[in-house]
PDB file of C-alpha atoms in Angstrom:
ATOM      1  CA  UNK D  22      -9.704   3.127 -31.667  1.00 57.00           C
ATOM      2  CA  UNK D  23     -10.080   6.581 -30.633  1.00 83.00           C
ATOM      3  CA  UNK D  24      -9.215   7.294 -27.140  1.00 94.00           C
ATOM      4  CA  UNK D  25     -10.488  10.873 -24.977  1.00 97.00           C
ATOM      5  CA  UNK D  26      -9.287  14.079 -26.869  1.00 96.00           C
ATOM      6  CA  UNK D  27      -8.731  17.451 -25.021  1.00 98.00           C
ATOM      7  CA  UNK D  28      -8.261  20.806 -26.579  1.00 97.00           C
ATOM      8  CA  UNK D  29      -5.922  22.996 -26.119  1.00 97.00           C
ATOM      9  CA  UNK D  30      -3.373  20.687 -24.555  1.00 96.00           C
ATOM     10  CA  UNK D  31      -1.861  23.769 -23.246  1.00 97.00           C
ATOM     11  CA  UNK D  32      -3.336  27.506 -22.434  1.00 98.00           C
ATOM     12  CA  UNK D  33      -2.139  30.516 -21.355  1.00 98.00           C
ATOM     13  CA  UNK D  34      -3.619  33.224 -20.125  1.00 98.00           C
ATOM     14  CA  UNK D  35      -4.256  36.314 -18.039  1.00 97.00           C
ATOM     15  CA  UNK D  36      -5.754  36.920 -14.480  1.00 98.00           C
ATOM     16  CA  UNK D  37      -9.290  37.704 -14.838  1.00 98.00           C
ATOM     17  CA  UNK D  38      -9.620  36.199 -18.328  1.00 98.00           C
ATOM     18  CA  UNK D  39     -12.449  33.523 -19.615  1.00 98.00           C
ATOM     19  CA  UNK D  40     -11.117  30.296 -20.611  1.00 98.00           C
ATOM     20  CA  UNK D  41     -13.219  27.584 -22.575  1.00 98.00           C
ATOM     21  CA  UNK D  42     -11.625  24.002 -22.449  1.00 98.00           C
ATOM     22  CA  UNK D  43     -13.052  21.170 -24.322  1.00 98.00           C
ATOM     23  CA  UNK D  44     -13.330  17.193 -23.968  1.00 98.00           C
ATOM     24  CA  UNK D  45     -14.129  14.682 -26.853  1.00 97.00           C
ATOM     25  CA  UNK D  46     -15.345  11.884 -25.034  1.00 96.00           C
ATOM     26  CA  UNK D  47     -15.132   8.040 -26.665  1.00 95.00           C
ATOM     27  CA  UNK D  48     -17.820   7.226 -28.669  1.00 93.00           C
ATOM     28  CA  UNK D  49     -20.755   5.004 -27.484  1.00 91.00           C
ATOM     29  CA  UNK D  50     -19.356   6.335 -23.091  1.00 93.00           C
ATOM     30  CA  UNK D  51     -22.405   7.834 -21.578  1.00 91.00           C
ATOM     31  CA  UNK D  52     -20.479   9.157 -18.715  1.00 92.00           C
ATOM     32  CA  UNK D  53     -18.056  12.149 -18.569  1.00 95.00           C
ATOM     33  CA  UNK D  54     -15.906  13.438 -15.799  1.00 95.00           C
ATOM     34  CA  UNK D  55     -14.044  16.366 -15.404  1.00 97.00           C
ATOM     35  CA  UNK D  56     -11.171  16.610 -12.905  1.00 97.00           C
ATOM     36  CA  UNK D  57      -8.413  19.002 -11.655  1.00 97.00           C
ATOM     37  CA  UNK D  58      -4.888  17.928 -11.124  1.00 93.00           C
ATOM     38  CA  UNK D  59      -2.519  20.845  -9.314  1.00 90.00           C
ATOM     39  CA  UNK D  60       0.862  20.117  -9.786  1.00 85.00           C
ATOM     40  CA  UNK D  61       2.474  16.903  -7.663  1.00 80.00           C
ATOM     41  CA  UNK D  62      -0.844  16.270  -6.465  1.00 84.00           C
ATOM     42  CA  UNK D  63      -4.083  13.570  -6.720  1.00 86.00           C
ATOM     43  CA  UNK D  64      -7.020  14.377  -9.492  1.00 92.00           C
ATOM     44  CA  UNK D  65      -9.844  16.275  -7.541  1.00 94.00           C
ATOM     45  CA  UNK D  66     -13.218  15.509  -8.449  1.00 94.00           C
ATOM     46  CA  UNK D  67     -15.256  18.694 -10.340  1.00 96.00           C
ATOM     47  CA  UNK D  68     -18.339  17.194 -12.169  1.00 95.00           C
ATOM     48  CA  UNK D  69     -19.775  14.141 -13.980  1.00 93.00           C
ATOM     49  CA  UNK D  70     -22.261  14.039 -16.914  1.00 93.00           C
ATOM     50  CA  UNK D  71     -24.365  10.726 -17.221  1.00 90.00           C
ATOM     51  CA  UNK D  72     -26.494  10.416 -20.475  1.00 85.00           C
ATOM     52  CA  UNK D  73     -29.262  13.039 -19.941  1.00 84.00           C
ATOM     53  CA  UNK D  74     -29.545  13.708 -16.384  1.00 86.00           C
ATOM     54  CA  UNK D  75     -28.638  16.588 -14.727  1.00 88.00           C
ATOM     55  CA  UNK D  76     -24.919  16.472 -13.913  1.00 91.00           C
ATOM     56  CA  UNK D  77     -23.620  16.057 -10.625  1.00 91.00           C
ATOM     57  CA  UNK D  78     -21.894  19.695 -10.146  1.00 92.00           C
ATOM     58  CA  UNK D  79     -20.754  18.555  -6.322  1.00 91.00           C
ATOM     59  CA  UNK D  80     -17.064  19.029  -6.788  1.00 93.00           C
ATOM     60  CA  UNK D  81     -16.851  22.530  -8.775  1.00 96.00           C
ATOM     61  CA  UNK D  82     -14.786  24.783  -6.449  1.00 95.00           C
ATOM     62  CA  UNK D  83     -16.818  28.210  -7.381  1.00 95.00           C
ATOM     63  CA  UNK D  84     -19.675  29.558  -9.226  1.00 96.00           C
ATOM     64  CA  UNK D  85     -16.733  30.601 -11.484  1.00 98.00           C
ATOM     65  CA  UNK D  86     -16.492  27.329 -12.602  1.00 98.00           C
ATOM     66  CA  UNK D  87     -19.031  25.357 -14.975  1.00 97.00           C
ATOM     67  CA  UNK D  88     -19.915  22.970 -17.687  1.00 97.00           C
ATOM     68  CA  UNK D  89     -22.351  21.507 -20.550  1.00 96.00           C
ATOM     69  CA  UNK D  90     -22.279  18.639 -22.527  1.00 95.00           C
ATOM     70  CA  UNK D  91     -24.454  18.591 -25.610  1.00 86.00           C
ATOM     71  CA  UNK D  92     -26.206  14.743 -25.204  1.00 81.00           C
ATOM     72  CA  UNK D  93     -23.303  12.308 -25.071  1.00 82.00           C
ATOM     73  CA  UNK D  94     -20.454  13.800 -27.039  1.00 90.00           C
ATOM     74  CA  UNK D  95     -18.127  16.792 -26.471  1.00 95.00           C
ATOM     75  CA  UNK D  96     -18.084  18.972 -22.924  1.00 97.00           C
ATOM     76  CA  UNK D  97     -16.535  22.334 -22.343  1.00 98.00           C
ATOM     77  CA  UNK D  98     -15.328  23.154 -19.042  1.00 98.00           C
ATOM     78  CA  UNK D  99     -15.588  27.342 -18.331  1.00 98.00           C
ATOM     79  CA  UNK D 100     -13.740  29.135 -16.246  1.00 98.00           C
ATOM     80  CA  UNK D 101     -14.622  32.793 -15.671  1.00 98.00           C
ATOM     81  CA  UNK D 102     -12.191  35.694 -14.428  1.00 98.00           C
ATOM     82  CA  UNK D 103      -9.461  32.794 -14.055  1.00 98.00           C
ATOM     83  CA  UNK D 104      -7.268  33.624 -10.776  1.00 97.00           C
ATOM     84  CA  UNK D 105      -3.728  32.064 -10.484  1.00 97.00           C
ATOM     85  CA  UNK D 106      -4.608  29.309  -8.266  1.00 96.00           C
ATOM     86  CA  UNK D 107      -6.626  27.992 -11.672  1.00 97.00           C
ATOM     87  CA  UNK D 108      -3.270  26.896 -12.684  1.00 97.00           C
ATOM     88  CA  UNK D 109      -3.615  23.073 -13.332  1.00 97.00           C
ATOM     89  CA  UNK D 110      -3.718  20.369 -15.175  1.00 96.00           C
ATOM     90  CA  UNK D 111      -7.696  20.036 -16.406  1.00 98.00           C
ATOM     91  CA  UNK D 112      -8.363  16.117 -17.148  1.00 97.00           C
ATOM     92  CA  UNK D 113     -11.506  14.352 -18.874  1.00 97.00           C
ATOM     93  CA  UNK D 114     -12.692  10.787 -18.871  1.00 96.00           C
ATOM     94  CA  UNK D 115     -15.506   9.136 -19.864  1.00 95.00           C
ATOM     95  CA  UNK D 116     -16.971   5.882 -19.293  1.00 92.00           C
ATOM     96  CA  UNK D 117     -19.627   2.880 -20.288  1.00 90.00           C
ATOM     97  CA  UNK D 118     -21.877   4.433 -17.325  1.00 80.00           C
ATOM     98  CA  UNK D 119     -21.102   5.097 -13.912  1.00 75.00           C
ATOM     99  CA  UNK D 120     -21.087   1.716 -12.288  1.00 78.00           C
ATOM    100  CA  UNK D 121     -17.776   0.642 -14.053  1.00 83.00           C
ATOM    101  CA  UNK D 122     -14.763   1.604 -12.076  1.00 85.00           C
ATOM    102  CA  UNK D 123     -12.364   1.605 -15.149  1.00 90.00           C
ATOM    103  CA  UNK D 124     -12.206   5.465 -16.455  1.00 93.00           C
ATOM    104  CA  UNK D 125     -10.475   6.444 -19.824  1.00 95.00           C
ATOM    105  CA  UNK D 126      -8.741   9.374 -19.483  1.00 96.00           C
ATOM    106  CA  UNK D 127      -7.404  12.273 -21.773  1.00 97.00           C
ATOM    107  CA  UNK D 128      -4.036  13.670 -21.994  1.00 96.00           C
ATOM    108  CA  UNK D 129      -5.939  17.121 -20.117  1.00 97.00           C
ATOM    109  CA  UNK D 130      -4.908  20.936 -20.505  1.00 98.00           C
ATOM    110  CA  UNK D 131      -2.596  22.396 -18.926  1.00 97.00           C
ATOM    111  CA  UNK D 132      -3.650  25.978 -17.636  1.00 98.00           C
ATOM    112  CA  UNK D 133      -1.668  28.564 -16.559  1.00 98.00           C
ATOM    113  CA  UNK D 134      -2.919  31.918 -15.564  1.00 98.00           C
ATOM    114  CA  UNK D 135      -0.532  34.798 -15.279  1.00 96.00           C
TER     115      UNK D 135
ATOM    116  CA  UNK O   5     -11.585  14.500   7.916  1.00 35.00           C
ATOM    117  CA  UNK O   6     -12.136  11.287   4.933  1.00 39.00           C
ATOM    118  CA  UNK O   7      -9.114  11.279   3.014  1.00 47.00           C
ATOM    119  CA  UNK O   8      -7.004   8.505   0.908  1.00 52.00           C
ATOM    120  CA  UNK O   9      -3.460   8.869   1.032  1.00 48.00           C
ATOM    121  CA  UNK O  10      -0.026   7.320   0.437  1.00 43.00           C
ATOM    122  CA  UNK O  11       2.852   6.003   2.700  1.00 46.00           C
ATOM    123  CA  UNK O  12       5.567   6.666   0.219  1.00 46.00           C
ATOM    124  CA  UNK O  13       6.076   9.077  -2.185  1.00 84.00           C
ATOM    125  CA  UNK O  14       8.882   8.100  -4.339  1.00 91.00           C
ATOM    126  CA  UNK O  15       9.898   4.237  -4.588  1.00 93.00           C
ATOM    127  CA  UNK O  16      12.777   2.911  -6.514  1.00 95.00           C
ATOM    128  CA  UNK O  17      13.922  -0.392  -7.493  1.00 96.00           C
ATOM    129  CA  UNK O  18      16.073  -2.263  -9.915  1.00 97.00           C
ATOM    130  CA  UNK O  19      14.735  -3.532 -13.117  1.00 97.00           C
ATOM    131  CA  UNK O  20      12.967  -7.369 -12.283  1.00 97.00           C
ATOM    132  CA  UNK O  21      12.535  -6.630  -8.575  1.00 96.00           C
ATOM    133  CA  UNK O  22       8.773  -6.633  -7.256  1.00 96.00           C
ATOM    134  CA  UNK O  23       7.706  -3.451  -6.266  1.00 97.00           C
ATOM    135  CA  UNK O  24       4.946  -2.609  -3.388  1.00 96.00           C
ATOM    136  CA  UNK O  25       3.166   0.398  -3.113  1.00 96.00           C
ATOM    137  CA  UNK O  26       1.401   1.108  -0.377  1.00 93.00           C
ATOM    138  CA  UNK O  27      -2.134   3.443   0.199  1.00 93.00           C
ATOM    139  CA  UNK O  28      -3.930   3.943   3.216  1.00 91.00           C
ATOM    140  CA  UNK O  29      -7.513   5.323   3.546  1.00 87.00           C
ATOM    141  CA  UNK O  30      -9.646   6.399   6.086  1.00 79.00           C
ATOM    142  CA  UNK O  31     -13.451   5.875   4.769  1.00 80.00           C
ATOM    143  CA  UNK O  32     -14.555   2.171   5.531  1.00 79.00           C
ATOM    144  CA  UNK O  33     -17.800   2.988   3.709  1.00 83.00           C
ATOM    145  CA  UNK O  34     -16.239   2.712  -0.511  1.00 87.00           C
ATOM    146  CA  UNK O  35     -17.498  -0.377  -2.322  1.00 87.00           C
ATOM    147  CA  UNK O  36     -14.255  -0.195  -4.199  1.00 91.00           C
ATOM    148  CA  UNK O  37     -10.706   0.566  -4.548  1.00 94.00           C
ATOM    149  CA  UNK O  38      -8.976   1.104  -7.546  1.00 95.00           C
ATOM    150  CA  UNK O  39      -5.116   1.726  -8.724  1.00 96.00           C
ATOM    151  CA  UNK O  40      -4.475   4.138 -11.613  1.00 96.00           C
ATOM    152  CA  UNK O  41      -0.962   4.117 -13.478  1.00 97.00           C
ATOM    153  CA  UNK O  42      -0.431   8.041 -14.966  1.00 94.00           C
ATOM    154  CA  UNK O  43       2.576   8.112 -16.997  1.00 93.00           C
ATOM    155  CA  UNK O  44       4.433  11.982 -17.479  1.00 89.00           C
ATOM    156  CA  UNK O  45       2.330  13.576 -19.881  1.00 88.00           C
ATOM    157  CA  UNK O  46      -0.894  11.367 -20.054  1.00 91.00           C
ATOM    158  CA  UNK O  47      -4.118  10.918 -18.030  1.00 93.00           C
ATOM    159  CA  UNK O  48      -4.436   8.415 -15.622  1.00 94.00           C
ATOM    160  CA  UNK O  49      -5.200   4.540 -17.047  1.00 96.00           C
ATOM    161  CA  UNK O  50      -6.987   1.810 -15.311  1.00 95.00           C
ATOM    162  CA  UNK O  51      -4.927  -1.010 -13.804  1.00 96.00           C
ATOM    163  CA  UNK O  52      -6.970  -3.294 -11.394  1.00 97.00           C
ATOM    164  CA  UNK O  53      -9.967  -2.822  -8.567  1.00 95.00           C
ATOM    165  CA  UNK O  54     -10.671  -4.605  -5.817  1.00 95.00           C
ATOM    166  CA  UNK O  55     -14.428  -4.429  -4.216  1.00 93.00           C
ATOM    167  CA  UNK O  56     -14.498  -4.148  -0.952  1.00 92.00           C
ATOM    168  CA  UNK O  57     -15.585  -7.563   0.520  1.00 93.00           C
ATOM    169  CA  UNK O  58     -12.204  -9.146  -1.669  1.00 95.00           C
ATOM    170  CA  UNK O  59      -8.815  -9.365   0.419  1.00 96.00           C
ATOM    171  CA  UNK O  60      -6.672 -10.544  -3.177  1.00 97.00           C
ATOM    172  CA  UNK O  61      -6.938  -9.840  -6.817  1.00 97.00           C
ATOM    173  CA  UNK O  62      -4.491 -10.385  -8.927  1.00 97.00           C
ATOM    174  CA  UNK O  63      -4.371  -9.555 -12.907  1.00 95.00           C
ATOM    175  CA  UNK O  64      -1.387  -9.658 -15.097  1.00 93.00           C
ATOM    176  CA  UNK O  65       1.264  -8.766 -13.467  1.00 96.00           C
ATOM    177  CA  UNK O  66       0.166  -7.205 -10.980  1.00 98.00           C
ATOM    178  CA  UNK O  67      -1.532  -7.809  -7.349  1.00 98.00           C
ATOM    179  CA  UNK O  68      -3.935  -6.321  -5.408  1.00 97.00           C
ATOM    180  CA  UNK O  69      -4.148  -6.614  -1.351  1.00 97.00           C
ATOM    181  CA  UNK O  70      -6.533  -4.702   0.808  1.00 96.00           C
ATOM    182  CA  UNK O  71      -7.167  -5.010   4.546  1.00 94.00           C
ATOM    183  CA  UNK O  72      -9.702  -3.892   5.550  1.00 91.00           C
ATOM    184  CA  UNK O  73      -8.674  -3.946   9.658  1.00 91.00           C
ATOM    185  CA  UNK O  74      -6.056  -1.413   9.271  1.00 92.00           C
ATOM    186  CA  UNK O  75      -7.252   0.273   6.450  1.00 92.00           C
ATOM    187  CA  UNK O  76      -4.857  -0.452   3.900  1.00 93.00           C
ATOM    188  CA  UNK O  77      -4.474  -0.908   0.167  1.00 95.00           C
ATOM    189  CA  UNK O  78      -1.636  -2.149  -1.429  1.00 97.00           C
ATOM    190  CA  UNK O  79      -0.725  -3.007  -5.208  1.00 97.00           C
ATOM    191  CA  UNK O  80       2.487  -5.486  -5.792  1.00 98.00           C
ATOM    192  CA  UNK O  81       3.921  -5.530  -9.684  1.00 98.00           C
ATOM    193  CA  UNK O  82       5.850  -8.282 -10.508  1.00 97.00           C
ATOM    194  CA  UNK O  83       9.178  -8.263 -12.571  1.00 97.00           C
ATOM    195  CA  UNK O  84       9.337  -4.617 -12.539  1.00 97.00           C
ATOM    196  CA  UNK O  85      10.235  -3.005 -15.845  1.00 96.00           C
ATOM    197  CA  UNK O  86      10.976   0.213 -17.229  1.00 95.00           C
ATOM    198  CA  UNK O  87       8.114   0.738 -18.859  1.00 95.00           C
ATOM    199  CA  UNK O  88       6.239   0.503 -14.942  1.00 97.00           C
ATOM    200  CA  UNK O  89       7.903   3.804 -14.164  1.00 96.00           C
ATOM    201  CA  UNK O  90       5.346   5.932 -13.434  1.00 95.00           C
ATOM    202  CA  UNK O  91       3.129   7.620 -10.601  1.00 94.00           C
ATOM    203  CA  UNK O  92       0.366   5.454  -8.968  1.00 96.00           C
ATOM    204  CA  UNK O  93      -2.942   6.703  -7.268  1.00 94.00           C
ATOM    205  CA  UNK O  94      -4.814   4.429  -5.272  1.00 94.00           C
ATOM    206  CA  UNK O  95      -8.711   5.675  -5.520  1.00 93.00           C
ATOM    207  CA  UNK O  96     -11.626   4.908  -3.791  1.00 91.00           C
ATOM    208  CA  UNK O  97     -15.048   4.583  -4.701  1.00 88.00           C
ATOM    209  CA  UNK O  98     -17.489   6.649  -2.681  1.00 78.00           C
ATOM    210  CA  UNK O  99     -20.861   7.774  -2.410  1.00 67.00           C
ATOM    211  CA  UNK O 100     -24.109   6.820  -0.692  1.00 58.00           C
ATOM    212  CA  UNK O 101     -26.738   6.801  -3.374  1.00 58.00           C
ATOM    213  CA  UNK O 102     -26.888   7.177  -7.378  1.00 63.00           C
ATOM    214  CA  UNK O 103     -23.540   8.616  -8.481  1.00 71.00           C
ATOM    215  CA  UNK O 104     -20.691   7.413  -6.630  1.00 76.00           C
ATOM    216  CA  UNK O 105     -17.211   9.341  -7.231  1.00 82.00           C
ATOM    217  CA  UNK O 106     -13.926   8.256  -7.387  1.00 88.00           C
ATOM    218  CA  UNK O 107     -11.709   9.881  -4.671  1.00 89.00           C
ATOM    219  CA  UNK O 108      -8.018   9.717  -5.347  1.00 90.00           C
ATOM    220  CA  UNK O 109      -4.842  10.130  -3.512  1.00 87.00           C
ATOM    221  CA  UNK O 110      -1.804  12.028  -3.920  1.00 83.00           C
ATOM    222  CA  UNK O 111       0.185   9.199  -5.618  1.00 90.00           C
ATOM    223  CA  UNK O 112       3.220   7.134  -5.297  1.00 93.00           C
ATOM    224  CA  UNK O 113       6.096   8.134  -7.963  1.00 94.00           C
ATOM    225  CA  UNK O 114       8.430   4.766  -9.195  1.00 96.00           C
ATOM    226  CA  UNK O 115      11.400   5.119 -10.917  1.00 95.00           C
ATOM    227  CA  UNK O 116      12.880   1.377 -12.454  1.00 96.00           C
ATOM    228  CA  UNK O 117      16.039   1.195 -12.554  1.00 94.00           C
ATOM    229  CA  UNK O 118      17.760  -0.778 -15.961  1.00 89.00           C
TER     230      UNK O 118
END
């Protein structure tokens, strides 16, 4: 079946530019995550979606940072005036809820800010 | 400050030897620890957990040991083959109430050898 789609798998862009990124999470997954991965390091925590509530927005590293999820389906991930240490790999999962520890994950975007 | 990290960060081995990887954490307060496989190019995929009142699990394959006295995690695949080659985060499940958040390391890279 259909696994987690991301889109773009790769942007480029400019210091001080808006970027949009967007996750397609597996049908019938209530939860949604969005993590960073800087390169040669561990996935870092930014937010999680469950079903309606409000999202837990504990990891998001500035108020440049944010995201929506329209019910259970697709998120976009916005960041605003990007800055070079933006540069990352930008990874979504989603899951049957929260309490299972097994996460599917999509290939991500690759950012790069100039 | 809470962290979970990784003795080694690049293991190799011959094709059929049984590799170990090794994690140690420093939060004795996660109901679960978890081992992600992320081959080049993909997101991160589920391999095993192990709650936190287990010592052993095993699935196919592969083994799970944590110990809990000295803090650390380990996960032991049998028959290494090429297609194990990959990097490894050990992750750890953590939060006190509602949402809990997986907190990963900075990951083990293994190269098998044919």
């Amino acid at each position: 079946g259909a696994g987690v789609s991301q889109s773009p798998s790769n942007k480029v862009t400019e210091k001080g530019k808006d970027v949009e990124l967007r996750c397609d999470p597996i049908s019938g997954h209530t939860a949604l995550y969005w993590y960073r991965q800087r390169l040669g390091q561990g996935l870092e925590f930014l937010i999680y979606f469950q079903g309606n509530s409000a999202p837990d927005k504990s990891g998001l590293p500035s108020d440049r940072f944010s995201a929506e999820r329209t019910g259970e389906s697709v998120s976009t991930l916005t960041i605003q005036r990007t800055q070079q240490e933006d540069s990352a790999v930008y990874l979504c999962a989603s899951s049957l809820g929260s309490k299972t520890n097994e996460q599917f994950f999509g290939p991500g975007t690759r950012l790069t800010v100039l | 400050g809470e962290s979970v990290g990784l003795h080694l960060p690049t293991l190799s081995v011959q094709e059929g030897d049984n590799s170990i990887i090794n994690c140690a954490y420093s939060n004795s307060a996660s109901d679960y620890f978890i081992w992600y496989k992320q081959e080049s190019g993909k997101g991160p995929q589920f391999i095993i957990d192990i709650r936190s009142n287990m010592d052993k699990r095993q699935g196919q394959r592969v083994t799970v040991l944590l110990n809990k006295t000295v803090k650390h995690l380990s996960l032991q695949i049998a028959a290494t083959q090429p297609g194990d080659s990959a990097v490894y985060f050990c992750a750890e499940k953590r939060g006190n109430t509602g949402f809990q958040k997986l907190v990963f390391g900075t990951g083990t890279r293994l190269l098998v050898s044919p």
